[in-house]
Short mmCIF file of C-alpha atoms in Angstrom, two decimals:
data_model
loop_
_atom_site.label_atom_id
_atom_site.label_comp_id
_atom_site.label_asym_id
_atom_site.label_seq_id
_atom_site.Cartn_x
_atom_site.Cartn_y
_atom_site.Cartn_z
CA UNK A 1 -78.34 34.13 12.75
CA UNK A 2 -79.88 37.28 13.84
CA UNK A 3 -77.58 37.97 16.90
CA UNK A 4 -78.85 40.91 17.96
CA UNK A 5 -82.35 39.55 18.34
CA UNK A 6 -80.56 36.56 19.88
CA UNK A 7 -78.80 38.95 22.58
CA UNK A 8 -82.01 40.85 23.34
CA UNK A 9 -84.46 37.80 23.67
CA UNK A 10 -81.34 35.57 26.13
CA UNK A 11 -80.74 39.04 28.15
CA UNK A 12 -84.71 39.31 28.82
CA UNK A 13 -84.71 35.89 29.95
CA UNK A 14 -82.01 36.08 32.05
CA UNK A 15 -82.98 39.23 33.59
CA UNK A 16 -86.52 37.92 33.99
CA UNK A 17 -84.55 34.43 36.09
CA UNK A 18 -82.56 37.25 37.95
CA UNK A 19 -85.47 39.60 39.12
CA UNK A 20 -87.53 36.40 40.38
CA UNK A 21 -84.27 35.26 42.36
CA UNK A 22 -84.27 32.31 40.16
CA UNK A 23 -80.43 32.71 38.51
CA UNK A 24 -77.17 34.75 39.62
CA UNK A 25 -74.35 34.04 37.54
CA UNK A 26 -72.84 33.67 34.61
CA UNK A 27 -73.37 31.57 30.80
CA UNK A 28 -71.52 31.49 27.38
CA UNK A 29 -73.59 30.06 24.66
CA UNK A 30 -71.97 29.48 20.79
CA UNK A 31 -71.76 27.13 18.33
CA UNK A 32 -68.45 24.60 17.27
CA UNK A 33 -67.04 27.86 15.38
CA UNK A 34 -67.85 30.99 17.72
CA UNK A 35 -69.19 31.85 21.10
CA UNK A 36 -72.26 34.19 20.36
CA UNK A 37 -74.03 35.58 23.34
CA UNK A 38 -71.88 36.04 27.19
CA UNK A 39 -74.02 36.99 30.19
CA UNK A 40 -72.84 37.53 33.77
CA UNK A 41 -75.50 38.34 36.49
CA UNK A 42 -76.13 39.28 39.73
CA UNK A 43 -74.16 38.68 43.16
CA UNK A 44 -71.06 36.47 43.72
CA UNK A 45 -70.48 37.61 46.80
CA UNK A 46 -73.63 38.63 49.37
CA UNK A 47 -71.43 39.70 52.11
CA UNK A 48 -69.11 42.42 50.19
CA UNK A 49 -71.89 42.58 47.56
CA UNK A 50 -69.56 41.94 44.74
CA UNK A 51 -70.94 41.70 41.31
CA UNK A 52 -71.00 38.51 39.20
CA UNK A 53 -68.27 38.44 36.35
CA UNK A 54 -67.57 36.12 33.06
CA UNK A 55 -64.36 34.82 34.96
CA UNK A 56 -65.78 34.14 38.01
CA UNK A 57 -65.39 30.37 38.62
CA UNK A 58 -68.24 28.14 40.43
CA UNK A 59 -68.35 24.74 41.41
CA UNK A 60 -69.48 22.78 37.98
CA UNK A 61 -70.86 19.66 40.38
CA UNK A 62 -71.84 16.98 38.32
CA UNK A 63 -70.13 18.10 34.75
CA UNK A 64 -67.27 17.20 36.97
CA UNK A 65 -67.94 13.53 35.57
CA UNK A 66 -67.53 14.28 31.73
CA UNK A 67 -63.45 14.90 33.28
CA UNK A 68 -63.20 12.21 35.16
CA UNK A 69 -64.66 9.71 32.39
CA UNK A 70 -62.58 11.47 29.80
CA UNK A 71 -59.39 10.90 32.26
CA UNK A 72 -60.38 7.33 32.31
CA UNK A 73 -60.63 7.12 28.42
CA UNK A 74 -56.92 8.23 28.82
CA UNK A 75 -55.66 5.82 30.64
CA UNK A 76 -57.26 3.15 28.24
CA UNK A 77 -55.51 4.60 25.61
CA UNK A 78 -52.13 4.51 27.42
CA UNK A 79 -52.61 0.86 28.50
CA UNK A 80 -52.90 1.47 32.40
CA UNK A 81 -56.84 0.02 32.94
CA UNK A 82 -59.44 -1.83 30.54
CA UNK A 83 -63.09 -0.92 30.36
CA UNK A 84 -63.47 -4.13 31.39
CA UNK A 85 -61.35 -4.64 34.15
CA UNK A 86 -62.97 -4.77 37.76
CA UNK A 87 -62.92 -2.82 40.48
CA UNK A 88 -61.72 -4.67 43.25
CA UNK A 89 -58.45 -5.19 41.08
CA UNK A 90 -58.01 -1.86 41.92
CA UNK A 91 -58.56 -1.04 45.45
CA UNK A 92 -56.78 -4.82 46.96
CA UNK A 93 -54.11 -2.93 48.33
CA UNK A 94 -56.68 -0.85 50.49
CA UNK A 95 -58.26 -2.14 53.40
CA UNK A 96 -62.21 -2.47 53.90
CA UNK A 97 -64.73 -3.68 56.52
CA UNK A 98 -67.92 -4.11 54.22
CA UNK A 99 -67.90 -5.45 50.46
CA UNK A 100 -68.15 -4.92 46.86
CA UNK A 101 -69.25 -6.80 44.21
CA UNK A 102 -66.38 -8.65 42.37
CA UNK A 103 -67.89 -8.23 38.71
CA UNK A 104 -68.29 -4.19 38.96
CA UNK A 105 -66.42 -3.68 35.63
CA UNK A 106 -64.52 -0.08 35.05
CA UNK A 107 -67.56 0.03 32.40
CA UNK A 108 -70.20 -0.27 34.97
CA UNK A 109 -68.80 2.46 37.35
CA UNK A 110 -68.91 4.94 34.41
CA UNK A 111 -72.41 3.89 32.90
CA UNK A 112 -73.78 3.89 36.74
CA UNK A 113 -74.76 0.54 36.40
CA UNK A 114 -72.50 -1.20 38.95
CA UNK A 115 -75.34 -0.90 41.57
CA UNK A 116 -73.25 0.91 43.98
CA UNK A 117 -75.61 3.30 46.23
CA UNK A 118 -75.40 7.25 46.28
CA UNK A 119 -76.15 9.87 48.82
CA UNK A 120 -79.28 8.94 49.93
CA UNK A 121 -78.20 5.63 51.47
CA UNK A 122 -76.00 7.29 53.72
CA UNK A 123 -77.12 6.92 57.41
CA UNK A 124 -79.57 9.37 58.48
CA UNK A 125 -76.69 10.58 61.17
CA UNK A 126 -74.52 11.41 58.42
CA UNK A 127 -77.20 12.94 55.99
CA UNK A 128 -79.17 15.60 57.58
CA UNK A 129 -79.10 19.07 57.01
CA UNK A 130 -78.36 18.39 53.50
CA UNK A 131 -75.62 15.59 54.41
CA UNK A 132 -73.54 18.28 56.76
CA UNK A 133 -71.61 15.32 58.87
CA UNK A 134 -70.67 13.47 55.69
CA UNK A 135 -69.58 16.62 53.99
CA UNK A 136 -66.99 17.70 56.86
CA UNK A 137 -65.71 14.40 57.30
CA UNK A 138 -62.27 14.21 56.72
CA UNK A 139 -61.82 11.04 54.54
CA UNK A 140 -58.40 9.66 52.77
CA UNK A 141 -59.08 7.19 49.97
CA UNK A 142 -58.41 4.22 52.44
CA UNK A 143 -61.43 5.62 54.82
CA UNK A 144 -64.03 6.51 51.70
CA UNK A 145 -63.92 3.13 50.33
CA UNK A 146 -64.08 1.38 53.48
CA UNK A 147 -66.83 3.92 54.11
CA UNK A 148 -68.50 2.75 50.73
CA UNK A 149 -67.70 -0.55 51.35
CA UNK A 150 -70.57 -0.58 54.24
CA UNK A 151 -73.56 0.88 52.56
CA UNK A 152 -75.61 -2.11 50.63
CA UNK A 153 -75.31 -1.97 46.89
CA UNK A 154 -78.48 -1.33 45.23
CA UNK A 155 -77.93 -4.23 42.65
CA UNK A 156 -75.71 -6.46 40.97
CA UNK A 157 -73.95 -4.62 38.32
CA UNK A 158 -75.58 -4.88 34.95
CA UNK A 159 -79.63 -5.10 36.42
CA UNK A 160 -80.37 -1.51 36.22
CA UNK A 161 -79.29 1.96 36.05
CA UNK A 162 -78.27 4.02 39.32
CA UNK A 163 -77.01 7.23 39.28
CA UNK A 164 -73.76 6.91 41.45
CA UNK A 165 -71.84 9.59 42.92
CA UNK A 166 -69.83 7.28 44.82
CA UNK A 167 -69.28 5.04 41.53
CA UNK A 168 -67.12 8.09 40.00
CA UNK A 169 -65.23 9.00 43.38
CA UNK A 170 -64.07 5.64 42.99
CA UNK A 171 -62.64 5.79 39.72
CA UNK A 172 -61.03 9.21 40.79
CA UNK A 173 -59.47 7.18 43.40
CA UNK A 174 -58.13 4.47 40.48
CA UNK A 175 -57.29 7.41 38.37
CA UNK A 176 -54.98 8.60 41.11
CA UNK A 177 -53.32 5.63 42.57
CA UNK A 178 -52.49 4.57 38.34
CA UNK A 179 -50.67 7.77 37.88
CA UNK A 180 -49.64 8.05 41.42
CA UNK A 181 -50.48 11.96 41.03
CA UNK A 182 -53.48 13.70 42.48
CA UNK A 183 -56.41 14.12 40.92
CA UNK A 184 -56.04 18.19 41.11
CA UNK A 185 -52.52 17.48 39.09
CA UNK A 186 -53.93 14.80 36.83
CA UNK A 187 -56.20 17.28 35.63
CA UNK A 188 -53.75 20.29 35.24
CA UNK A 189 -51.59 18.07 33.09
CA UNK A 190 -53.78 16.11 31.44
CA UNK A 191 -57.00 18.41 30.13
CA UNK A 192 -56.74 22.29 31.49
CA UNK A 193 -53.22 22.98 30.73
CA UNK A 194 -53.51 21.09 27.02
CA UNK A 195 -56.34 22.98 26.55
CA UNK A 196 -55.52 25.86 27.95
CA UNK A 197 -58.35 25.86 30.29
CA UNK A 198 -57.14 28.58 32.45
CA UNK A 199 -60.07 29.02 34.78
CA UNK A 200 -60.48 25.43 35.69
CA UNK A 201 -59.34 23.31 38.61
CA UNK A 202 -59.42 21.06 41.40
CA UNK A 203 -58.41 21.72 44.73
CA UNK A 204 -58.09 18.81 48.10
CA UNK A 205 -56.83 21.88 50.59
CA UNK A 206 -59.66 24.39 52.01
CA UNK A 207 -56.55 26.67 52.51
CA UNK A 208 -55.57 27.55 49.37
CA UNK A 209 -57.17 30.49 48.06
CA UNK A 210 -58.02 30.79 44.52
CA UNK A 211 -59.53 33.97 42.99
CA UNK A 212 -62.41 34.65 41.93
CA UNK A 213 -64.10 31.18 43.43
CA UNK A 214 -67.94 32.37 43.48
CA UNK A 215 -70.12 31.98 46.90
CA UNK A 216 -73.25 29.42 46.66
CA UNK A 217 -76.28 30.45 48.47
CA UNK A 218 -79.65 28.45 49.06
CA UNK A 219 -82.74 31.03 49.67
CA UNK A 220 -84.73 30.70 52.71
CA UNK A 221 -88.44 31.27 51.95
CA UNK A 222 -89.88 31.90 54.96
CA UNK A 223 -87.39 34.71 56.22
CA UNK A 224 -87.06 35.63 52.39
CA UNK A 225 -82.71 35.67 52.74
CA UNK A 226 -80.26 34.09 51.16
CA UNK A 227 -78.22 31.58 53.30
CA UNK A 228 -74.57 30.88 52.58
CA UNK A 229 -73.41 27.69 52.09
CA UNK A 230 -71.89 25.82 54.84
CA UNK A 231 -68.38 24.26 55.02
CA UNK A 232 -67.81 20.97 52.84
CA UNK A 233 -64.59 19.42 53.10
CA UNK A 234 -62.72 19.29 49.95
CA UNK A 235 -59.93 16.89 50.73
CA UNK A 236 -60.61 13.93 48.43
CA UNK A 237 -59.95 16.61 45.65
CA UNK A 238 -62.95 15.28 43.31
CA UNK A 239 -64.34 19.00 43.19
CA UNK A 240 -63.87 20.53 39.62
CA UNK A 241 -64.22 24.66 40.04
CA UNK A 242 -64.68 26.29 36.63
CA UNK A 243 -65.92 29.14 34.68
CA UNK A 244 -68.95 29.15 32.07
CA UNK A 245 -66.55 30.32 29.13
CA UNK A 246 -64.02 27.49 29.86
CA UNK A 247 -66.95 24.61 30.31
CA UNK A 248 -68.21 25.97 26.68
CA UNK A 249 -64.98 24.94 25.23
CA UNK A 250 -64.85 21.72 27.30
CA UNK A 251 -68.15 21.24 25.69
CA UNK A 252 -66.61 22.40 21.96
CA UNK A 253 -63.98 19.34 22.68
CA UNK A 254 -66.74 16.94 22.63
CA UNK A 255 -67.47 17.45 19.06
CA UNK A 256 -63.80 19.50 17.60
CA UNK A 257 -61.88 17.50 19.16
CA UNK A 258 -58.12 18.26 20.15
CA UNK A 259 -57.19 15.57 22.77
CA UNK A 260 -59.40 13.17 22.20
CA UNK A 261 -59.69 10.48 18.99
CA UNK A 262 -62.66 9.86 17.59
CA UNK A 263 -63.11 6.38 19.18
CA UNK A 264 -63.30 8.28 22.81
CA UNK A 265 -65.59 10.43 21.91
CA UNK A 266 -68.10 7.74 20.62
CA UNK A 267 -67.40 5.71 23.79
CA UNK A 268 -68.49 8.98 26.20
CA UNK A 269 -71.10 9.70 23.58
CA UNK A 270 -72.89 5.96 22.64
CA UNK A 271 -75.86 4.97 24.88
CA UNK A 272 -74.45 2.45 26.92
CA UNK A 273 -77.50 0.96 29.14
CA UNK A 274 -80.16 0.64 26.14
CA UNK A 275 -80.08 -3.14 27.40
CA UNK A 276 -81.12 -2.04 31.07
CA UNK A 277 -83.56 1.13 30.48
CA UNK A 278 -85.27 2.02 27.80
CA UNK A 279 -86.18 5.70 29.38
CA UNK A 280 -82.31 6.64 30.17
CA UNK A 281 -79.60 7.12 27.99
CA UNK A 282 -76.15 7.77 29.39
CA UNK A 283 -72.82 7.03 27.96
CA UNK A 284 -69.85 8.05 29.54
CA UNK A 285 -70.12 11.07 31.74
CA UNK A 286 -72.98 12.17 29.91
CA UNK A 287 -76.40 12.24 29.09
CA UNK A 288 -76.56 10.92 25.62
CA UNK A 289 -79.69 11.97 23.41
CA UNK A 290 -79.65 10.34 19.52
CA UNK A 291 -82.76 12.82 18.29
CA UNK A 292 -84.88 9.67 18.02
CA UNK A 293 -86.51 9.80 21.43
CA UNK A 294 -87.14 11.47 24.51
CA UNK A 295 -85.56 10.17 27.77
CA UNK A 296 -86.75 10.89 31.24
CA UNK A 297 -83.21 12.40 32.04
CA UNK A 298 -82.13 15.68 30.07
CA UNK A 299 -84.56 16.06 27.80
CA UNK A 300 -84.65 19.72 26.40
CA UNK A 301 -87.35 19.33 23.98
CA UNK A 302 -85.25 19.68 20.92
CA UNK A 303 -85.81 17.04 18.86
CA UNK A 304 -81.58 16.71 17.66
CA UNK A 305 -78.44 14.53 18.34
CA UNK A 306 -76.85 16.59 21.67
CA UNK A 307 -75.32 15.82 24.98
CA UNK A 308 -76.13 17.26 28.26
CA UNK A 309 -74.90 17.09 31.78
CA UNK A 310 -76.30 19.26 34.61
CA UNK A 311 -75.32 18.96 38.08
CA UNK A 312 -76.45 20.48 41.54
CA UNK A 313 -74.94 20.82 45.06
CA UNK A 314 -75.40 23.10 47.90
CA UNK A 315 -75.17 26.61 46.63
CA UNK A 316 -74.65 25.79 42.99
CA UNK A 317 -76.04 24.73 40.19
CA UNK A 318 -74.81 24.25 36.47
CA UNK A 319 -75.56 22.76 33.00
CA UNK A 320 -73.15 21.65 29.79
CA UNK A 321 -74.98 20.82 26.65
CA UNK A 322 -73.52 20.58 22.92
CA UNK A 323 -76.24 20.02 20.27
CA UNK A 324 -75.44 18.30 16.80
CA UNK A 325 -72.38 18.54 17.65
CA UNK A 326 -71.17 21.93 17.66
CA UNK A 327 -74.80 23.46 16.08
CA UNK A 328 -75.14 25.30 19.44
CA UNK A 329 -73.16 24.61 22.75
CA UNK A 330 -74.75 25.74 26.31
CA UNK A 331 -72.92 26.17 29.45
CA UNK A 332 -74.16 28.16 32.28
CA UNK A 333 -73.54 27.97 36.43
CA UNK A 334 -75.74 29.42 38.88
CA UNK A 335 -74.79 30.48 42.57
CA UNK A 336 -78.74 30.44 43.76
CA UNK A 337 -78.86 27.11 44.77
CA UNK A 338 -82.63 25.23 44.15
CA UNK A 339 -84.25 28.27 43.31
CA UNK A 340 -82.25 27.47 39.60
CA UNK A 341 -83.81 24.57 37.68
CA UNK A 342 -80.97 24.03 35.15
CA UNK A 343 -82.92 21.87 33.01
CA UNK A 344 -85.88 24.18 32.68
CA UNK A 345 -83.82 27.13 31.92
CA UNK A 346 -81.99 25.16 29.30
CA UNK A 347 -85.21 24.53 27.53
CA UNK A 348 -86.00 28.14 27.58
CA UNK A 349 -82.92 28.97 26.09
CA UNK A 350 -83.21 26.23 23.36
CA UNK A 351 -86.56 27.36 22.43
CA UNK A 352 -85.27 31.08 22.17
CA UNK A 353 -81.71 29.56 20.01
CA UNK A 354 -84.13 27.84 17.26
CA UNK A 355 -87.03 30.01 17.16
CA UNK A 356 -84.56 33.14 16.51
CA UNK A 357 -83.20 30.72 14.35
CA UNK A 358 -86.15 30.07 12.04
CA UNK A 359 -86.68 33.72 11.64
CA UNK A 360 -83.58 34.16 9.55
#
């Protein structure tokens, strides 16, 4: 690998995302044995101007769900839940007005196909302005699954494939009442401290300040300024804050494994709703591509084995990919809100990985 070529051609890209306000912050790109290339960019902080750094730690969004099914896998292994054990097993001690369908499996909420609904069934009250009511309210577990409880489900579980926020704050839920710890502790104990991910955690108190916690902005094109994000409550402590360096070697774990045995990794890594949809492929917590096909989720237009999870909120934006596992591993996080499109950047950066690639 010619790395200097490599450095030059991912610096003019990222410079190019920069100057068109298309990406501020920060990505670590390497392979199972090395990281390669490092990039931090632009602001993390409008109001005191304060320049983006490698340690500066974002909210990861969705790649939150590659923890949470890996914290399930745990439990499996320690005997606490089955795969196949249902969810309203779980939550009988709690108390809800609306319903939920007795065969949603553990396997279904992980595979999003229990046919529970996601953010855009919420009530119209609740979701406008980018859900701002639902994202102040100040739920305990009891409250957010009665709150679930009342939107209809989609489907019964096993007809189709859909994508379910709610499905995985549910088994964060499970995951805390089984260890009767919080989910911010669960994680300490059980992945970042074995791992010795030191910029990575999970908070349920607005209070606390951590350092270094990036700002997310969304970009207003008609005045032409950046907006900061408004308040979301974090106190059902399903919010994963991490930096690009530590979410590469979250993404090394996936295929040099030091926690996990090699049957977890093929159950977060095996397609599990071929059966269901033949243009999707998700296992557990991820995106799962076998370098057979294209799917209509993920696809980077490599044709290889990898797995990929991006994830967007308000403000932020970020992307976890490991290729044959380990042949290259991409994490980046963005503070720019929708002017980033993860995916297409990833495919930029692929092309730019194999071409440089071929000329060695």
């Amino acid at each position: 690998m010619n790395t200097n070529s490599l450095t030059s051609r991912l610096d003019s890209l990222f410079e190019i995302e920069h100057d068109k306000n298309r990406f501020d912050g920060t990505a670590v790109i390497g392979t199972k044995d090395a990281i390669v290339y490092k990039k931090a960019i632009g602001i993390s902080n409008r109001i005191w101007n304060i320049p983006m750094q490698i340690d500066h730690r974002f909210d990861i969004c969705s790649i939150n769900k590659s923890f949470i099914a890996a914290l399930i896998l745990m439990a499996v292994e320690e005997g606490k839940l089955s795969l196949d054990d249902h969810l309203t097993d779980y939550i009988n001690t709690y108390s809800y007005q609306g319903k939920f369908n007795q065969d949603i499996t553990i396997h279904n909420l992980l595979n999003h196909t229990a046919g529970l609904p996601d953010y855009d069934q919420v009530h119209p009250n609740l979701s406008k302005n980018q859900h701002q009511i639902f994202k102040r309210k100040h739920f305990d577990n009891n409250e957010y699954i009665d709150f679930i409880s009342r939107i209809p489900a989609i489907s019964n579980p096993n007809q189709q494939f859909y994508y379910s926020n709610f499905a995985y704050h549910l088994l964060v839920i499970i995951l805390e009442d089984l260890y009767q710890l919080s989910f911010s502790d669960l994680l300490e104990q059980k992945i970042t401290k074995p791992l010795q991910l030191e910029h990575t955690f999970s908070t349920s108190n607005n209070r606390i300040v951590f350092e270094n916690i990036v700002e997310g902005y969304t970009y207003n094109k008609t005045t032409k300024n950046w907006m900061r994000n408004q308040f979301i409550d974090l106190t059902l402590g399903r919010r994963i804050f991490s930096s690009a360096e530590d979410l590469y070697h979250w993404g090394k774990e996936m295929s040099s494994p030091v926690l996990f045995n090699n049957k977890q990794i093929e159950l977060m890594q095996t397609n599990h709703v071929s059966e269901i949809n033949q243009e999707i492929s998700y296992g557990y917590g991820w995106v799962v591509f076998d370098g057979k096909r294209q799917y209509r989720i993920g696809d980077i237009g490599v044709n290889k084995k990898y797995i990929i999870h991006g994830g967007a909120t308000e403000g932020y934006k970020s992307m976890l990919i490991n290729i044959e596992s380990g042949e290259y591993i991409i994490s980046f996080l963005a503070n720019t809100g929708d002017q980033t499109n993860e995916l297409d950047l990833a495919k930029k950066i692929a092309v730019i990985l194999y071409t440089t690639e071929n000329e060695n």
